[in-house]
Structure formats: C-alpha cells, structure tokens
Tab-separated table of C-alpha atoms (C1' of nucleotides) in Angstrom:
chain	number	residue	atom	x	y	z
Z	1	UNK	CA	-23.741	37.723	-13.520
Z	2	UNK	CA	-22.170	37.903	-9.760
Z	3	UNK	CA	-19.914	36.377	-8.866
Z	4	UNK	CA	-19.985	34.234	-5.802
Z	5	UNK	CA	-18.276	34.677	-2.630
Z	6	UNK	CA	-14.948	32.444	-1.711
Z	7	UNK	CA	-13.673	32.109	1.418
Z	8	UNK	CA	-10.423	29.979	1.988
Z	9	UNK	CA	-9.791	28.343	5.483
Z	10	UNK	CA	-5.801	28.824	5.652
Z	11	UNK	CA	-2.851	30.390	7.912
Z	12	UNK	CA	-1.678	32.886	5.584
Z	13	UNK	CA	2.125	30.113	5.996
Z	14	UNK	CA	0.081	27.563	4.325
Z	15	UNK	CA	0.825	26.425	1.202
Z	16	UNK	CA	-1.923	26.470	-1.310
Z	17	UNK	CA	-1.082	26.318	-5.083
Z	18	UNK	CA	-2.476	28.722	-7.175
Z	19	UNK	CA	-4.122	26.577	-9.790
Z	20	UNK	CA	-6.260	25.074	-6.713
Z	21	UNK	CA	-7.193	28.953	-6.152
Z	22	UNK	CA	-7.495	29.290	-10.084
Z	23	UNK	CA	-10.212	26.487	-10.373
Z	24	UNK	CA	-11.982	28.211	-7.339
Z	25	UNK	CA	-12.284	31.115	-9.111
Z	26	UNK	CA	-13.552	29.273	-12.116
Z	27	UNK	CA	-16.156	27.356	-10.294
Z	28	UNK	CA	-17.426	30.505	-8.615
Z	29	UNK	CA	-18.020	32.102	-11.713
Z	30	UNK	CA	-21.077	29.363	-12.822
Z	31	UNK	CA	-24.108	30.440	-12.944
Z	32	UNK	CA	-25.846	30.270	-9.455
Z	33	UNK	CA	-22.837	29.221	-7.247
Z	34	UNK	CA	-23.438	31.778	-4.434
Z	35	UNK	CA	-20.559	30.591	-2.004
Z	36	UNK	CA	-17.470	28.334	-1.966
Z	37	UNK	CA	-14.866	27.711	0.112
Z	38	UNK	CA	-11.643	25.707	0.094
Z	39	UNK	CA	-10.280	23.802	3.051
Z	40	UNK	CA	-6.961	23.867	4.349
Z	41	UNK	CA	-6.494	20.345	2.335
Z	42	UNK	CA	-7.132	21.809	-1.050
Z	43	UNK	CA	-5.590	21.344	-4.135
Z	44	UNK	CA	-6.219	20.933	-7.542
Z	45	UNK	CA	-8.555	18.571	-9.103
Z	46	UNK	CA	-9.217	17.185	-12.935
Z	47	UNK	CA	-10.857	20.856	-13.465
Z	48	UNK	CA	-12.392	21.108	-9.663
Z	49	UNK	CA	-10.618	21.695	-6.848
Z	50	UNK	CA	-10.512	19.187	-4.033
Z	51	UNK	CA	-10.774	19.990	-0.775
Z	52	UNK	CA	-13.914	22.121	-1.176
Z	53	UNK	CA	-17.621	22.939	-0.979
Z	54	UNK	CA	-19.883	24.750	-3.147
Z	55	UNK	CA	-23.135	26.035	-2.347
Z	56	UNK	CA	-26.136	27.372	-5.177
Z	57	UNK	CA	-29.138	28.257	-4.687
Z	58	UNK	CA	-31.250	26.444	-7.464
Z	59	UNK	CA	-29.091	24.189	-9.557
Z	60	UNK	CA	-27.439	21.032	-9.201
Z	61	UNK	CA	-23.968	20.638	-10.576
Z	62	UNK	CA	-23.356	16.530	-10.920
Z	63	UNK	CA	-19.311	17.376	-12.134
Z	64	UNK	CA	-18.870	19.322	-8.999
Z	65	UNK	CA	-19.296	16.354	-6.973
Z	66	UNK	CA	-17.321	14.519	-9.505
Z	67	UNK	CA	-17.207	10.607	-10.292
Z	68	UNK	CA	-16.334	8.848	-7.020
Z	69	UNK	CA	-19.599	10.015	-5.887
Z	70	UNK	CA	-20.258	8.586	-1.874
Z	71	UNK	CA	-16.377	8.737	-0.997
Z	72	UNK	CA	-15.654	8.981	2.520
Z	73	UNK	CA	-13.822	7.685	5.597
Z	74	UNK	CA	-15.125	4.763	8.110
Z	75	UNK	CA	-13.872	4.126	11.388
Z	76	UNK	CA	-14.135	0.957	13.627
Z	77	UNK	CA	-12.854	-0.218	16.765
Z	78	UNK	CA	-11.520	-3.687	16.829
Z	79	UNK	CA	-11.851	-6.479	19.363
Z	80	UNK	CA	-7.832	-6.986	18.930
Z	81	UNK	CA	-6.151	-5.919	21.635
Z	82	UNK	CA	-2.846	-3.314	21.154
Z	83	UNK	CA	-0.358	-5.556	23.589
Z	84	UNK	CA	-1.306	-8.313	21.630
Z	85	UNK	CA	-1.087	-7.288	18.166
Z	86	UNK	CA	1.431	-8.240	16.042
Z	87	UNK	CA	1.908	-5.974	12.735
Z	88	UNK	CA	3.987	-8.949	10.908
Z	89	UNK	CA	1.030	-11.424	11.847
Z	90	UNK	CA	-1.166	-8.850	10.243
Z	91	UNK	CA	0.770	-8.146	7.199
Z	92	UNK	CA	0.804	-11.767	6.770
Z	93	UNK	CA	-2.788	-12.190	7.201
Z	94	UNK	CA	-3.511	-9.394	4.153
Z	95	UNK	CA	-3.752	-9.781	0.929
Z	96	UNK	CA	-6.095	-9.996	-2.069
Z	97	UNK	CA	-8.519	-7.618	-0.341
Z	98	UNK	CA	-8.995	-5.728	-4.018
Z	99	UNK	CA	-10.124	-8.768	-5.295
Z	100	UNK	CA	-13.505	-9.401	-5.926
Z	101	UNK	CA	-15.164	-10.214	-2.087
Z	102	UNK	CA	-16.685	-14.166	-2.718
Z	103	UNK	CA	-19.500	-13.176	-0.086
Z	104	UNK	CA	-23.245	-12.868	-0.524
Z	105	UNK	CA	-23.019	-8.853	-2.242
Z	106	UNK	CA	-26.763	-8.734	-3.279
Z	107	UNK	CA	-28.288	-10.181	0.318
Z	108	UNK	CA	-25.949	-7.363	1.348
Z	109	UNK	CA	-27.442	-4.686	-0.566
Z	110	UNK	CA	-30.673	-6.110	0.079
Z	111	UNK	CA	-30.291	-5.730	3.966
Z	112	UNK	CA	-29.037	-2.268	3.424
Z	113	UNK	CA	-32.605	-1.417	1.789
Z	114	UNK	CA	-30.957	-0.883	-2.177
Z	115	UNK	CA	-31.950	-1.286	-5.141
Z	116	UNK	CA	-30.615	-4.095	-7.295
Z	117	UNK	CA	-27.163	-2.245	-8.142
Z	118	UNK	CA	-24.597	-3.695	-9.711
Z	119	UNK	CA	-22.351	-5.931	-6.807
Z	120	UNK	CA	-19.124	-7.250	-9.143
Z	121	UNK	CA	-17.247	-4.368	-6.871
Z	122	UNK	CA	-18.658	-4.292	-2.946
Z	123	UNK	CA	-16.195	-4.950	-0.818
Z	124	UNK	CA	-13.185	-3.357	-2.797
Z	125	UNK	CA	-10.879	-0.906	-2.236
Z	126	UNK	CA	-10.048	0.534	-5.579
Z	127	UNK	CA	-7.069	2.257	-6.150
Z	128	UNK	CA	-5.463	6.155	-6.352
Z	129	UNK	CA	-5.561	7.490	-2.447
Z	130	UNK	CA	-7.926	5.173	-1.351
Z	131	UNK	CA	-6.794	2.582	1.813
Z	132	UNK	CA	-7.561	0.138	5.051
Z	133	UNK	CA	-5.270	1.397	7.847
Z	134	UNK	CA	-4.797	0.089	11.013
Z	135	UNK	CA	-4.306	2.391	13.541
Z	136	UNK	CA	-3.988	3.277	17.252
Z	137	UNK	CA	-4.794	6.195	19.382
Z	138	UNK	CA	-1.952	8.139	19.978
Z	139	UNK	CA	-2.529	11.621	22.046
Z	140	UNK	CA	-6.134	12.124	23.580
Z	141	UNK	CA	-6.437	15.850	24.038
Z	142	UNK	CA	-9.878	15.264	25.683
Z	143	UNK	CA	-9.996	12.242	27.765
Z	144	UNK	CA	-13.205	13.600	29.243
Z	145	UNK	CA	-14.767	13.234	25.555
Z	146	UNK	CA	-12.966	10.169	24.977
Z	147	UNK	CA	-14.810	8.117	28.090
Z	148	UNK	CA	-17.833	9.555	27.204
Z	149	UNK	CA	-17.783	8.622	23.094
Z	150	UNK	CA	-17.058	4.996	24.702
Z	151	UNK	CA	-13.253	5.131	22.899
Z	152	UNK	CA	-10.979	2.647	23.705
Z	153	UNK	CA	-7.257	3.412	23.432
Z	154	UNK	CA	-6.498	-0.141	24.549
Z	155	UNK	CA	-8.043	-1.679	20.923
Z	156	UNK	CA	-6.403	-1.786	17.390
Z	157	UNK	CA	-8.740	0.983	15.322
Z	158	UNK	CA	-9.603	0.196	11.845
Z	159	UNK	CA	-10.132	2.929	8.745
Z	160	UNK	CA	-11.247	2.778	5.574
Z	161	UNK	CA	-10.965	5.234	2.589
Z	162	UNK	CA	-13.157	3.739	-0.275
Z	163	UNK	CA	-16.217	5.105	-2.732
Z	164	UNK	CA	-18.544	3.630	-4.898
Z	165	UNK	CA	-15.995	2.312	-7.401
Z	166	UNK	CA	-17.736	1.971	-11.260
Z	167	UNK	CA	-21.305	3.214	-9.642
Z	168	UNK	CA	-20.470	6.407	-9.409
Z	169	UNK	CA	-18.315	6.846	-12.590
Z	170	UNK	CA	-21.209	4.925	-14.379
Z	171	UNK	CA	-23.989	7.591	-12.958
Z	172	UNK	CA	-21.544	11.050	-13.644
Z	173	UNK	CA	-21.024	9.742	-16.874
Z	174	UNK	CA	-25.114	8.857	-18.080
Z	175	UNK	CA	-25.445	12.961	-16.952
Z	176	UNK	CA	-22.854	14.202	-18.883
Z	177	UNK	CA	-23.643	12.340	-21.966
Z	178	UNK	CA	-27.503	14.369	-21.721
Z	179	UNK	CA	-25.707	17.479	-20.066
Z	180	UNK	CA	-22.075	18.018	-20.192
Z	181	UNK	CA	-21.067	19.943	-17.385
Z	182	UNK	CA	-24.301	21.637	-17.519
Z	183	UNK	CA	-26.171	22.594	-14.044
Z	184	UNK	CA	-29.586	20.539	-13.690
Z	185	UNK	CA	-32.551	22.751	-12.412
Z	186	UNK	CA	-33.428	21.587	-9.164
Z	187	UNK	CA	-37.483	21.053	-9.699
Z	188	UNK	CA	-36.698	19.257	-13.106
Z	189	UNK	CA	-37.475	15.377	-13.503
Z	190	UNK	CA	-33.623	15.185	-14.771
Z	191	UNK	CA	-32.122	16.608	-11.576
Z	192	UNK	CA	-34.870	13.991	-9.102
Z	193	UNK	CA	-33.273	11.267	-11.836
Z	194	UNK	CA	-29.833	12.087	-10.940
Z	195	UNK	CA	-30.188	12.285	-7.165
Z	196	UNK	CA	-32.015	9.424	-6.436
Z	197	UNK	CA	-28.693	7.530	-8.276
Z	198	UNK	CA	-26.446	10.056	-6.386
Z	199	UNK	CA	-28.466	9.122	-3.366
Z	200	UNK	CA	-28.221	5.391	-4.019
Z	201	UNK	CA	-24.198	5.630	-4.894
Z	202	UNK	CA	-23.508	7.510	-1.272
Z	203	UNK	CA	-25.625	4.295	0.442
Z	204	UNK	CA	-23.550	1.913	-1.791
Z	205	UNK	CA	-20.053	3.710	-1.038
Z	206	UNK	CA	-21.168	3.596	3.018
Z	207	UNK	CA	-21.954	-0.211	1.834
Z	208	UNK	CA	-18.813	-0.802	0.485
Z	209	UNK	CA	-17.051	0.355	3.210
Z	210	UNK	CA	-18.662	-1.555	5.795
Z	211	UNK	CA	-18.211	-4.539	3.683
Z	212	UNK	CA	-14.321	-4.027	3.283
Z	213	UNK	CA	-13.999	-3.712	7.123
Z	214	UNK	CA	-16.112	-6.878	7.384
Z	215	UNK	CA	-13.459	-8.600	5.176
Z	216	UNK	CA	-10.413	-7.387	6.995
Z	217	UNK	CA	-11.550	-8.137	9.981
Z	218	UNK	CA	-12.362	-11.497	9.031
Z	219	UNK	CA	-9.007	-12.031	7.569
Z	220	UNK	CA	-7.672	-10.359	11.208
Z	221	UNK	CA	-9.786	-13.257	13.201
Z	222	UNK	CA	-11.803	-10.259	15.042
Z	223	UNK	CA	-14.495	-8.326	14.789
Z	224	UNK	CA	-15.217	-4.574	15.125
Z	225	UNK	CA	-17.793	-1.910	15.648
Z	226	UNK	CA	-18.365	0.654	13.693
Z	227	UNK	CA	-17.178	4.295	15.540
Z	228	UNK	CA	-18.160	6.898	12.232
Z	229	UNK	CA	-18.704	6.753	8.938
Z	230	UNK	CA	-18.104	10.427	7.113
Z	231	UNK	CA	-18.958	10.705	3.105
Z	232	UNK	CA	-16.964	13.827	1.448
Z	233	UNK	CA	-17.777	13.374	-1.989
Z	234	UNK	CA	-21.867	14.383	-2.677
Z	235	UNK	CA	-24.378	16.769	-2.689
Z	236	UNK	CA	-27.541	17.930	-0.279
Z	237	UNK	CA	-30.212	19.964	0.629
Z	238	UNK	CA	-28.692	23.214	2.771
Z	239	UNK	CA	-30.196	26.324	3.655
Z	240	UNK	CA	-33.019	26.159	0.809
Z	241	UNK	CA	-30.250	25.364	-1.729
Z	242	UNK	CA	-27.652	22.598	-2.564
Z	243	UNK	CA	-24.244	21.998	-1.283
Z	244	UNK	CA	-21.957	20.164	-3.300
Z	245	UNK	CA	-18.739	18.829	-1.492
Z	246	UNK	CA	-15.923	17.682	-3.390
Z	247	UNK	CA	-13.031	16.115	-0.923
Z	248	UNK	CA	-14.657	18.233	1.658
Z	249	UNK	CA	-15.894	16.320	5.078
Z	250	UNK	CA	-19.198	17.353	6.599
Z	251	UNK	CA	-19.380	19.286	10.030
Z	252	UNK	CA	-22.840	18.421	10.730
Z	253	UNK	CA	-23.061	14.388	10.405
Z	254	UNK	CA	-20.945	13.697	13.711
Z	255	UNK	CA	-17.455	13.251	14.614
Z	256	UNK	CA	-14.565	12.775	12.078
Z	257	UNK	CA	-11.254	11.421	11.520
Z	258	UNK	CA	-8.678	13.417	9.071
Z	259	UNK	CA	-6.132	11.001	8.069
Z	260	UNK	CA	-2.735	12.198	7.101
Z	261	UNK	CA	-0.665	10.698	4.262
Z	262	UNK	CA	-0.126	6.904	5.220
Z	263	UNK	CA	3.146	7.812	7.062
Z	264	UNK	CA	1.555	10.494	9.034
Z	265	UNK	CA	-1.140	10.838	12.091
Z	266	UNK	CA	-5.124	10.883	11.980
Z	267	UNK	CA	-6.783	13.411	13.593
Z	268	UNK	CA	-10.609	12.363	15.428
Z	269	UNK	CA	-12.237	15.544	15.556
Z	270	UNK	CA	-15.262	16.969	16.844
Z	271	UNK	CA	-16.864	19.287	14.646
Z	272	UNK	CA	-18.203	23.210	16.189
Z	273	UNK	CA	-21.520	24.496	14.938
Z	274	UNK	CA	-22.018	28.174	14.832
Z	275	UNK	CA	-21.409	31.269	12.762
Z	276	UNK	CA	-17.865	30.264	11.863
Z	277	UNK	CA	-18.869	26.928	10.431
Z	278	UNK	CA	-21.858	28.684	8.394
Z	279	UNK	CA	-19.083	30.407	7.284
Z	280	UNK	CA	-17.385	27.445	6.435
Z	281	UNK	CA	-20.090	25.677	4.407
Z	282	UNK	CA	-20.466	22.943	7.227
Z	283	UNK	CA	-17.115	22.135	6.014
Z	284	UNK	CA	-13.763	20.444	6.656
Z	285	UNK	CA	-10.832	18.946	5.291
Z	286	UNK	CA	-10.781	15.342	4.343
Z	287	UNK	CA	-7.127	14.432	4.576
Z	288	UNK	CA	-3.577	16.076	4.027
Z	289	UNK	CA	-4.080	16.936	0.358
Z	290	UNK	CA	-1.637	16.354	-2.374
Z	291	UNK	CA	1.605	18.535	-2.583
Z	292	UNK	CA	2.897	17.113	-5.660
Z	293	UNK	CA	1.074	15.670	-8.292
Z	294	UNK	CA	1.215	12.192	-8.979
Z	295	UNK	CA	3.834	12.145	-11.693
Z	296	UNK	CA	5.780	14.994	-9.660
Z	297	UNK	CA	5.762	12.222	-6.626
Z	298	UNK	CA	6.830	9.550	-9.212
Z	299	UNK	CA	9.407	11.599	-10.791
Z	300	UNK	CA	10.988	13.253	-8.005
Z	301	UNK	CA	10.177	9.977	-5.226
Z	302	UNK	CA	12.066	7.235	-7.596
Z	303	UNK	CA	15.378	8.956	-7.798
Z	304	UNK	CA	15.464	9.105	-3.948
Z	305	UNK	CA	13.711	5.701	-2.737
Z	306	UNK	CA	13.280	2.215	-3.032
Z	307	UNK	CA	10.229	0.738	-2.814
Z	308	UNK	CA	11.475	-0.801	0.300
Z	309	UNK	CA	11.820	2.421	1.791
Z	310	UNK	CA	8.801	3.164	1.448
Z	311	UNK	CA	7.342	0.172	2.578
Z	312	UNK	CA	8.230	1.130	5.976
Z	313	UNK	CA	7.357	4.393	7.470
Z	314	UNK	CA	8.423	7.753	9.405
Z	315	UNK	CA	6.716	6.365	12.336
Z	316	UNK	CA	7.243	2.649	11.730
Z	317	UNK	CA	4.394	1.455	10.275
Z	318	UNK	CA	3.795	-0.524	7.316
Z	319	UNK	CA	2.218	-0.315	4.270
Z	320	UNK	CA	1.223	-2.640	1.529
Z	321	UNK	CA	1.785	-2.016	-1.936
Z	322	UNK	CA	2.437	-4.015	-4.764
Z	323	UNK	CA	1.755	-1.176	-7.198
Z	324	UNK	CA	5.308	0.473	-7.934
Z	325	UNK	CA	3.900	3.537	-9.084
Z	326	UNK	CA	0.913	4.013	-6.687
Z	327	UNK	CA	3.691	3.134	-3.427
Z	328	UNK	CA	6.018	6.507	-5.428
Z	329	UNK	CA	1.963	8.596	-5.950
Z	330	UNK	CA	1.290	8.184	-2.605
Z	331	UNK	CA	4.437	8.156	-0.356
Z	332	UNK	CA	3.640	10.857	2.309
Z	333	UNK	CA	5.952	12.971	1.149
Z	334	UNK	CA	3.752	13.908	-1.513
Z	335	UNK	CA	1.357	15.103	0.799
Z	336	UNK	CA	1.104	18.281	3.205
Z	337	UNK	CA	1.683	17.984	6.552
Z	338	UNK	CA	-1.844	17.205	8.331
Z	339	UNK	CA	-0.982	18.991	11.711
Z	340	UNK	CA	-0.727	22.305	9.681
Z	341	UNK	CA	-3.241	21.211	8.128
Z	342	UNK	CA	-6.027	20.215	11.138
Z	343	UNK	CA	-4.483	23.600	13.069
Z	344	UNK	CA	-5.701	26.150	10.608
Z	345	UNK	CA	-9.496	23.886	11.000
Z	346	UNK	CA	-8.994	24.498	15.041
Z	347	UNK	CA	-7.657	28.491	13.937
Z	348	UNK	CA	-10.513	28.691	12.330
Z	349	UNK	CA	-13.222	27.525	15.050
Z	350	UNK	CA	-14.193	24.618	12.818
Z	351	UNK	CA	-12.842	21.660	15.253
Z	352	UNK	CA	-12.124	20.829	18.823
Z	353	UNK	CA	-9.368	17.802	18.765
Z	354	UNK	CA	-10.165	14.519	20.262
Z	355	UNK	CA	-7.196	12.346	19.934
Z	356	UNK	CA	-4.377	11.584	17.115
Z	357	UNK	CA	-4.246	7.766	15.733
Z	358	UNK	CA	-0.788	6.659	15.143
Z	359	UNK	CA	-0.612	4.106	11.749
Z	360	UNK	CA	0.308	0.439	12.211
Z	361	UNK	CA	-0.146	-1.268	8.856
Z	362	UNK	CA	-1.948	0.708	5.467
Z	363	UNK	CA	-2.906	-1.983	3.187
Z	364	UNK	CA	-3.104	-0.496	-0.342
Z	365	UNK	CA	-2.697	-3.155	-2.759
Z	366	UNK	CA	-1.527	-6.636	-2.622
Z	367	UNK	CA	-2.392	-10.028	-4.847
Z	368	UNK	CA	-4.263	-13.204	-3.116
I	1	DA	C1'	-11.311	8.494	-9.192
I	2	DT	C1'	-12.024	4.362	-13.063
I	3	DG	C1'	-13.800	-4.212	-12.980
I	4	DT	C1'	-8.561	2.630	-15.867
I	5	DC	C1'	-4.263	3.873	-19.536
I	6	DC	C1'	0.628	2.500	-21.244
DNA sequence: ATGTCC
C-alpha cells in the first residue's frame, strides 16, 4: 500500500500540534487517499484533523467529511449604515435567534428546489464554534478590487457560521451504521445514495444560512444582500477523483472571508489559481483554529475571567453568550492568531488580501 | 458538530 503524499501549508514559527500532524498521517495511510494537506488553521479533530483536504482517486470517505456536513461561512452587506449603528440597540434587538425560526421553513425549502427535508432546525445557529457576527471593514488592501466587487465600507457587514444541524449528523450516521468508517466505491449505488443526501445537506446548510441572516436582519429592521457564501465541510468531483474537505474553505467557488476567533479580525480574500493552489488541494483555511481544546479553554479561561470579561472584547466588540461554558470554549484566546494564520495562505501563493472586517457584536447564544 | 451529555 503507498502511502499518500502530505503537504502542510505553514511558516516553519507556526504552531501546529502534533496530534493534528498524527491524524494526518493516519488518514493518509487509507486505502486510496493519494494527497492531503493541512492548512495553516489545522488542528485536531474527533479522529480527523480539521483544517484539511483529502483527495482519492476512487473512493468516497463519508467520516472524512464528518457530521456537520454543508458547514460554511455567509457574508452579507447590510442596508444599516456604520455612523448610524448603534451596537447596544443591536444587542438589545438579539435574542432567541437559536430558537426554532416561526417562518414558513418548507415554502423555503421548496423555493430553494429541495426535497421535503426535515425543517424543525432552518434558521438556527446551533452551537460549538458556530456564530452571526456583525462586522465592519477595517483595512482595504485593494481598494481597486474593492470598487470593482461593489463593497461598501460605509454598511454594517453581516456573517454567518452555521451547517446543517441534525441533517447532516442524521445522514453520517445511516452510513456508518451499513459501513463504519469504511470508504464507499465511487460507481456503487451506496456511494450515489450517500451523495445525493450529502448533496442535499450542503443546499440545506447554504439554506440555513440564508435563513438565519433573513432573521437577524429582520430583528435589525434592515435588509441585506448576500456578498459570498463558502461551504468547508463536503466532498466533490476533482481531477477524476474526490476531494473531501474537512474545515478546509474552497479556492475555486469565489471570494472568501476567514474569520478569526470572535475577538479577532476577518480576513476577505481572493483566492489564486495555479500550480501552487493544485498544490494546495484548491484549499484554504476556514478560520483561526483551536489552540486549546475546549476543556483546556474552560480550565485554564475560568481561573482568569469572568464571563463579563469576556463579554466584551480586545477590540471592543460584543458578544452574546448565555452559555457559561461555550463563552470559556470559545474566548479567542483559545484560538491562534488569524494574521499568522492568513500570512502563511498569502506565503504560500494561495490568497491575495482584500480587506480585514473589524467585529461589532457576535451573537452566540441568548434566550427569547 | 449534535432539536447533545452531565
């Protein structure tokens, strides 16, 4: 058996912990994973890295894309204005938004050409790192780029970090109950099965996401238009074989954003084409990536800070959380630094930078 | 990550 090639995009001065490496190495070693790479964001998973993208030839691999299948980031521009906004208005204004949205879900899946999945979820967050944030451009390192993507710096930005919630558990799990962690031969009527619910789960995630913006933009009195929408947990067709990317954003669907932790900057990138993303497995980070686990952050976060202090940020911004634990899990300083992190992606040749997006207000969690 | 586990 070979094994297959792994290439890590890192400045030899970033950290990267070795049982991230470790699972990269155990992943390569499956049967007809030719290449993987790990981003600068990796780190390690429930048995898979995060942060990564794995490429075979003829087999799917439903674990490698893992349960939150669809995942991603969406981006909008709001109609609120930045000299008018008001962050305590806002903070005011949100809450509940995990709840269950009271809106038409199945006309909404409908429109969006789906099947008949199940709704009891669209429109909600969910927990662990996922977020609304709202933002505003910061830096603009290419205002020529900037006027011509139609960007306005003037306008609160909205982002949302959400996935397809029980779908996607509920589709991993049906495989693994007939397969384990067992590949699926790609011409097999088992591997069509679980694509066309992988397929339907990434449409549902986007779904969700849209929906969730909807709703806080509602609650906001505004409305928005969507910039980008960038999945980074799924699988697809690429070069004649499959290409599995688990926390890994894609460098040939468009621009992206690379949020920090929720005390830190966003990065809007453009993505490069050419040998060095090839390289890269189309590739790129998908945030900061955990430093600490979650009970590290809980155990070393809690003797340190109150949850008031955390309620307010580095840079000023806010962030709602009602969750004492997931406020400790998630506190930026559990997270790597995302400059470090979107440099070695420019070292590399993977990115040119847009603009930064500063955070206002993260809503996380917070009861009606 | 989880209409999640304590």
């Amino acid at each position: 058996m070979t094994t297959a090639s792994i290439h890590i995009v890192a400045s030899p001065e970033s950290w990267i912990e070795q049982a991230a490496i470790d699972q990269l190495h155990q992943t390569a070693a499956l049967p007809g994973i030719d290449a993987v790479v790990g981003l600068p964001d990796l780190h390690a998973g429930r048995g898979i890295a995060v942060g990564a993208a794995f490429w075979s030839r003829g087999l799917v691999y439903p674990h490698l894309v893992g349960s939150d299948i669809g995942c991603g980031m969406g981006l909008w521009r709001t109609a609120m204005k930045l000299r008018k906004f008001r962050p305590d208005t806002a903070v005011r204004k949100l809450h509940g938004l995990e709840e269950a949205w009271e809106g038409d879900a199945s006309a909404r899946l409908a429109e969006a050409g789906l099947p008949p999945l199940p709704v009891e979820t669209l429109g909600t967050i969910g927990g662990g790192n996922h977020f609304a944030e709202l933002l505003r451009f910061e830096d603009v390192f290419d205002a020529d780029l900037f006027a011509e993507l139609n960007l306005d710096a003037q306008m609160v930005q909205l982002m949302v970090h959400s996935g397809s919630r029980g779908l996607g558990q509920a589709i991993l799990d049906r495989h693994r109950t007939r397969h384990s962690v067992g590949a699926l031969s790609a011409d097999t009527p088992d591997c069509a099965a679980y694509l066309a619910e992988h397929d339907d789960a990434v449409r549902w995630a986007e779904l969700n996401r849209a929906v969730i913006a909807d709703r806080f933009l509602d609650r906001l009195g505004t409305e928005g238009e969507r910039l980008l929408d960038i999945c980074h947990n799924g699988v697809t067709p690429h070069r004649g074989g499959w290409l599995h990317r688990k926390g890994a954003a894609p460098a040939d669907k468009g621009l992206v954003v690379i949020p920090g932790s929720r005390g830190d900057m966003t990065y809007l990138v453009r993505p490069r084409s050419g040998d060095r993303a090839d390289a890269a497995l189309h590739s790129l980070a998908h945030g900061a990536g955990r430093k600490w686990s979650r009970s590290e952050a809980r155990d070393k976060l809690a003797r340190r800070f109150r949850i008031a202090d955390l309620e307010r940020t580095a840079l000023g911004s806010r962030v709602i959380c009602e969750d004492r634990e997931l406020i400790f899990e998630e506190a930026p300083q559990a997270y790597k630094d995302i400059h470090q992190v979107v440099h070695d992606l420019e070292r590399h040749g993977l990115v040119d930078l847009i603009a930064t997006l500063r955070p206002l207000v993260t809503y996380k969690t917070r009861r009606a």
